[in-house]
PDB file of C-alpha atoms in Angstrom:
ATOM      1  CA  MET A1400       4.496  30.275 -36.043  1.00 50.00           C
ATOM      2  CA  SER A1401       1.551  32.629 -36.208  1.00 48.00           C
ATOM      3  CA  ARG A1402      -0.449  33.566 -33.152  1.00 50.00           C
ATOM      4  CA  GLY A1403      -3.404  31.472 -34.416  1.00 46.00           C
ATOM      5  CA  HIS A1404      -1.234  28.374 -34.811  1.00 43.00           C
ATOM      6  CA  LEU A1405       0.171  28.858 -31.300  1.00 39.00           C
ATOM      7  CA  SER A1406      -3.354  29.050 -29.864  1.00 43.00           C
ATOM      8  CA  ILE A1407      -4.430  25.907 -31.696  1.00 44.00           C
ATOM      9  CA  THR A1408      -1.265  24.065 -30.627  1.00 39.00           C
ATOM     10  CA  ALA A1409      -1.701  25.147 -27.000  1.00 41.00           C
ATOM     11  CA  ALA A1410      -5.355  24.079 -27.022  1.00 41.00           C
ATOM     12  CA  ALA A1411      -4.456  20.687 -28.504  1.00 41.00           C
ATOM     13  CA  LEU A1412      -1.759  20.119 -25.879  1.00 40.00           C
ATOM     14  CA  MET A1413      -4.193  21.019 -23.099  1.00 43.00           C
ATOM     15  CA  LEU A1414      -6.740  18.537 -24.470  1.00 43.00           C
ATOM     16  CA  VAL A1415      -4.163  15.755 -24.750  1.00 44.00           C
ATOM     17  CA  GLY A1416      -2.802  16.492 -21.274  1.00 44.00           C
ATOM     18  CA  GLY A1417      -6.316  16.649 -19.840  1.00 43.00           C
ATOM     19  CA  ALA A1418      -7.261  13.354 -21.472  1.00 45.00           C
ATOM     20  CA  ALA A1419      -4.180  11.645 -20.030  1.00 43.00           C
ATOM     21  CA  TRP A1420      -4.929  13.001 -16.550  1.00 43.00           C
ATOM     22  CA  ALA A1421      -8.582  11.989 -16.793  1.00 45.00           C
ATOM     23  CA  GLN A1422      -7.535   8.412 -17.560  1.00 71.00           C
ATOM     24  CA  MET A1423      -5.931   7.934 -14.114  1.00 92.00           C
ATOM     25  CA  THR A1424      -9.335   7.211 -12.664  1.00 96.00           C
ATOM     26  CA  PRO A1425     -11.490   4.083 -12.554  1.00 98.00           C
ATOM     27  CA  VAL A1426     -14.350   6.065 -14.111  1.00 97.00           C
ATOM     28  CA  GLY A1427     -15.072   4.692 -17.559  1.00 97.00           C
ATOM     29  CA  THR A1428     -15.822   1.449 -19.378  1.00 98.00           C
ATOM     30  CA  TRP A1429     -13.789  -1.664 -18.618  1.00 98.00           C
ATOM     31  CA  ARG A1430     -13.500  -5.202 -19.927  1.00 98.00           C
ATOM     32  CA  SER A1431     -13.120  -7.783 -17.162  1.00 96.00           C
ATOM     33  CA  ILE A1432     -11.116 -10.899 -17.955  1.00 91.00           C
ATOM     34  CA  ASP A1433     -11.993 -14.438 -16.811  1.00 87.00           C
ATOM     35  CA  ASP A1434      -9.260 -15.722 -14.470  1.00 83.00           C
ATOM     36  CA  SER A1435      -9.431 -19.293 -15.732  1.00 84.00           C
ATOM     37  CA  THR A1436      -9.782 -18.787 -19.506  1.00 88.00           C
ATOM     38  CA  GLY A1437      -8.178 -15.379 -20.090  1.00 89.00           C
ATOM     39  CA  GLU A1438     -11.209 -14.488 -22.225  1.00 91.00           C
ATOM     40  CA  PRO A1439     -13.252 -11.291 -21.855  1.00 94.00           C
ATOM     41  CA  LYS A1440     -16.038 -11.869 -19.338  1.00 94.00           C
ATOM     42  CA  ALA A1441     -18.051  -8.667 -19.040  1.00 96.00           C
ATOM     43  CA  GLN A1442     -18.041  -5.002 -19.889  1.00 98.00           C
ATOM     44  CA  VAL A1443     -18.412  -2.881 -16.758  1.00 98.00           C
ATOM     45  CA  VAL A1444     -19.148   0.838 -16.586  1.00 98.00           C
ATOM     46  CA  ILE A1445     -17.843   2.654 -13.515  1.00 98.00           C
ATOM     47  CA  ALA A1446     -19.416   6.034 -12.777  1.00 98.00           C
ATOM     48  CA  ASP A1447     -18.763   8.780 -10.229  1.00 97.00           C
ATOM     49  CA  ALA A1448     -21.741  10.023  -8.213  1.00 96.00           C
ATOM     50  CA  GLY A1449     -20.524  12.858  -5.997  1.00 96.00           C
ATOM     51  CA  GLY A1450     -17.098  11.340  -5.336  1.00 95.00           C
ATOM     52  CA  VAL A1451     -18.435   7.805  -4.818  1.00 98.00           C
ATOM     53  CA  LEU A1452     -17.821   5.189  -7.517  1.00 98.00           C
ATOM     54  CA  ASN A1453     -20.367   2.574  -8.530  1.00 98.00           C
ATOM     55  CA  GLY A1454     -20.135   0.090 -11.378  1.00 98.00           C
ATOM     56  CA  ARG A1455     -22.630  -1.917 -13.416  1.00 98.00           C
ATOM     57  CA  ILE A1456     -22.350  -4.747 -15.903  1.00 98.00           C
ATOM     58  CA  GLU A1457     -23.118  -3.146 -19.258  1.00 97.00           C
ATOM     59  CA  LYS A1458     -22.951  -6.406 -21.194  1.00 95.00           C
ATOM     60  CA  THR A1459     -21.759  -9.954 -20.808  1.00 95.00           C
ATOM     61  CA  LEU A1460     -19.005 -11.032 -23.195  1.00 95.00           C
ATOM     62  CA  LYS A1461     -18.655 -14.752 -22.527  1.00 91.00           C
ATOM     63  CA  LYS A1462     -19.498 -16.784 -25.618  1.00 88.00           C
ATOM     64  CA  ASP A1463     -21.939 -19.007 -23.721  1.00 88.00           C
ATOM     65  CA  ALA A1464     -23.513 -16.246 -21.612  1.00 89.00           C
ATOM     66  CA  ASP A1465     -27.286 -16.311 -21.253  1.00 92.00           C
ATOM     67  CA  PRO A1466     -28.530 -12.782 -22.075  1.00 87.00           C
ATOM     68  CA  LYS A1467     -31.459 -13.348 -19.696  1.00 93.00           C
ATOM     69  CA  ALA A1468     -29.343 -14.587 -16.765  1.00 96.00           C
ATOM     70  CA  VAL A1469     -30.109 -13.267 -13.302  1.00 97.00           C
ATOM     71  CA  CYS A1470     -28.086 -13.162 -10.098  1.00 97.00           C
ATOM     72  CA  GLU A1471     -29.496 -16.307  -8.498  1.00 96.00           C
ATOM     73  CA  LYS A1472     -26.749 -16.553  -5.863  1.00 97.00           C
ATOM     74  CA  CYS A1473     -26.983 -12.939  -4.682  1.00 96.00           C
ATOM     75  CA  THR A1474     -28.303 -12.605  -1.157  1.00 94.00           C
ATOM     76  CA  ASP A1475     -29.118  -8.881  -0.959  1.00 96.00           C
ATOM     77  CA  ASP A1476     -31.249  -6.460  -2.987  1.00 97.00           C
ATOM     78  CA  ARG A1477     -29.591  -7.787  -6.186  1.00 97.00           C
ATOM     79  CA  LYS A1478     -31.089 -11.278  -5.787  1.00 97.00           C
ATOM     80  CA  ASP A1479     -32.741 -12.412  -9.048  1.00 97.00           C
ATOM     81  CA  LYS A1480     -31.878  -9.131 -10.814  1.00 97.00           C
ATOM     82  CA  PRO A1481     -30.661  -9.366 -14.427  1.00 97.00           C
ATOM     83  CA  MET A1482     -26.886  -9.681 -14.815  1.00 97.00           C
ATOM     84  CA  VAL A1483     -26.927  -6.978 -17.489  1.00 97.00           C
ATOM     85  CA  GLY A1484     -27.369  -3.764 -15.542  1.00 97.00           C
ATOM     86  CA  LEU A1485     -26.387  -5.392 -12.239  1.00 98.00           C
ATOM     87  CA  GLU A1486     -24.485  -3.093  -9.870  1.00 98.00           C
ATOM     88  CA  ILE A1487     -21.344  -5.011  -8.878  1.00 98.00           C
ATOM     89  CA  ILE A1488     -19.284  -2.110  -7.477  1.00 98.00           C
ATOM     90  CA  ARG A1489     -20.607   0.063  -4.678  1.00 98.00           C
ATOM     91  CA  GLY A1490     -19.226   2.904  -2.599  1.00 98.00           C
ATOM     92  CA  ALA A1491     -15.539   3.218  -3.545  1.00 98.00           C
ATOM     93  CA  LYS A1492     -13.895   6.542  -2.647  1.00 97.00           C
ATOM     94  CA  LYS A1493     -10.530   8.035  -3.571  1.00 97.00           C
ATOM     95  CA  ALA A1494      -7.843   7.605  -0.925  1.00 96.00           C
ATOM     96  CA  ASP A1495      -6.209  10.856   0.171  1.00 94.00           C
ATOM     97  CA  GLY A1496      -3.172  11.712  -1.915  1.00 91.00           C
ATOM     98  CA  LYS A1497      -3.167   8.447  -3.908  1.00 93.00           C
ATOM     99  CA  ASP A1498      -4.571   7.183  -7.220  1.00 94.00           C
ATOM    100  CA  VAL A1499      -6.389   4.427  -5.329  1.00 97.00           C
ATOM    101  CA  TRP A1500     -10.120   4.046  -4.654  1.00 98.00           C
ATOM    102  CA  GLU A1501     -11.188   1.922  -1.698  1.00 96.00           C
ATOM    103  CA  GLY A1502     -13.773   1.558   1.028  1.00 95.00           C
ATOM    104  CA  GLY A1503     -16.328   0.114  -1.342  1.00 97.00           C
ATOM    105  CA  ARG A1504     -17.561  -3.393  -2.078  1.00 98.00           C
ATOM    106  CA  ILE A1505     -17.442  -5.619  -5.149  1.00 98.00           C
ATOM    107  CA  LEU A1506     -19.827  -8.471  -5.927  1.00 97.00           C
ATOM    108  CA  ASP A1507     -18.889 -11.707  -7.686  1.00 95.00           C
ATOM    109  CA  PRO A1508     -22.332 -12.408  -9.176  1.00 94.00           C
ATOM    110  CA  GLU A1509     -21.445 -15.986 -10.152  1.00 91.00           C
ATOM    111  CA  LYS A1510     -20.797 -16.869  -6.501  1.00 93.00           C
ATOM    112  CA  GLY A1511     -23.031 -14.282  -4.841  1.00 95.00           C
ATOM    113  CA  SER A1512     -20.032 -13.244  -2.732  1.00 95.00           C
ATOM    114  CA  ASP A1513     -19.334  -9.660  -1.698  1.00 96.00           C
ATOM    115  CA  TYR A1514     -15.785  -8.420  -0.997  1.00 97.00           C
ATOM    116  CA  ALA A1515     -13.937  -5.315   0.242  1.00 98.00           C
ATOM    117  CA  LEU A1516     -12.727  -3.394  -2.812  1.00 98.00           C
ATOM    118  CA  ARG A1517      -9.643  -1.531  -3.955  1.00 97.00           C
ATOM    119  CA  LEU A1518      -9.333  -0.012  -7.456  1.00 98.00           C
ATOM    120  CA  THR A1519      -5.932   1.110  -8.771  1.00 98.00           C
ATOM    121  CA  PRO A1520      -5.447   2.516 -12.295  1.00 97.00           C
ATOM    122  CA  ILE A1521      -2.150   1.338 -13.836  1.00 97.00           C
ATOM    123  CA  GLU A1522      -0.262   1.810 -17.105  1.00 96.00           C
ATOM    124  CA  GLY A1523      -1.420   5.410 -17.445  1.00 95.00           C
ATOM    125  CA  GLY A1524      -5.032   4.425 -16.811  1.00 96.00           C
ATOM    126  CA  LYS A1525      -5.190   1.861 -19.636  1.00 96.00           C
ATOM    127  CA  LYS A1526      -5.673  -0.927 -17.086  1.00 97.00           C
ATOM    128  CA  LEU A1527      -7.316  -1.205 -13.699  1.00 97.00           C
ATOM    129  CA  GLU A1528      -6.245  -3.450 -10.849  1.00 97.00           C
ATOM    130  CA  VAL A1529      -9.441  -4.618  -9.141  1.00 97.00           C
ATOM    131  CA  ARG A1530      -8.802  -6.220  -5.753  1.00 97.00           C
ATOM    132  CA  GLY A1531     -11.509  -7.981  -3.808  1.00 96.00           C
ATOM    133  CA  SER A1532     -10.677  -9.240  -0.340  1.00 97.00           C
ATOM    134  CA  ILE A1533     -11.940 -10.634   2.931  1.00 94.00           C
ATOM    135  CA  GLY A1534      -9.456  -9.671   5.621  1.00 90.00           C
ATOM    136  CA  PRO A1535      -5.926 -10.498   4.460  1.00 91.00           C
ATOM    137  CA  PHE A1536      -7.159 -12.911   1.781  1.00 94.00           C
ATOM    138  CA  GLY A1537      -8.131 -11.801  -1.693  1.00 93.00           C
ATOM    139  CA  ARG A1538      -7.329 -11.715  -5.340  1.00 93.00           C
ATOM    140  CA  THR A1539      -6.560  -9.063  -7.912  1.00 94.00           C
ATOM    141  CA  GLN A1540      -7.849  -8.972 -11.465  1.00 95.00           C
ATOM    142  CA  THR A1541      -6.594  -6.643 -14.176  1.00 96.00           C
ATOM    143  CA  TRP A1542      -9.320  -5.043 -16.266  1.00 97.00           C
ATOM    144  CA  VAL A1543      -8.677  -3.325 -19.592  1.00 97.00           C
ATOM    145  CA  ARG A1544     -10.146   0.082 -20.476  1.00 97.00           C
ATOM    146  CA  VAL A1545     -12.490   0.097 -23.464  1.00 97.00           C
ATOM    147  CA  GLN A1546     -11.639   3.029 -25.742  1.00 86.00           C
TER     148      GLN A1546
END
């Protein structure tokens, strides 16, 4: 192999390796799945702001979703804010030495309920376990990364 081909091959491997590593984070665009129907519910974008993760509903995906819906049941600063653009994840931080983000909160806008949050990338970052809990009680959803 020529020196040029080796450089191109090395660069390509670094890009592929970097992309795989970058996927083991909740940062990105995710499709949430409705627990009862198994259908896509919303597309959520999670962003990193100085090591703190926040997430917003980018679009609703339910067939019967009202594009003008607001968070009627919210009780904080999100009350009556449009669902599209609504911040549902706040303040998650990476746990030391683990591929887990916690310490934040997640909002269920349909119920207006706010829960302690844990985010865990799985399957090489293709999926995200999203756990909301109150004390020892909670539930985990699996979200799918949008490519």
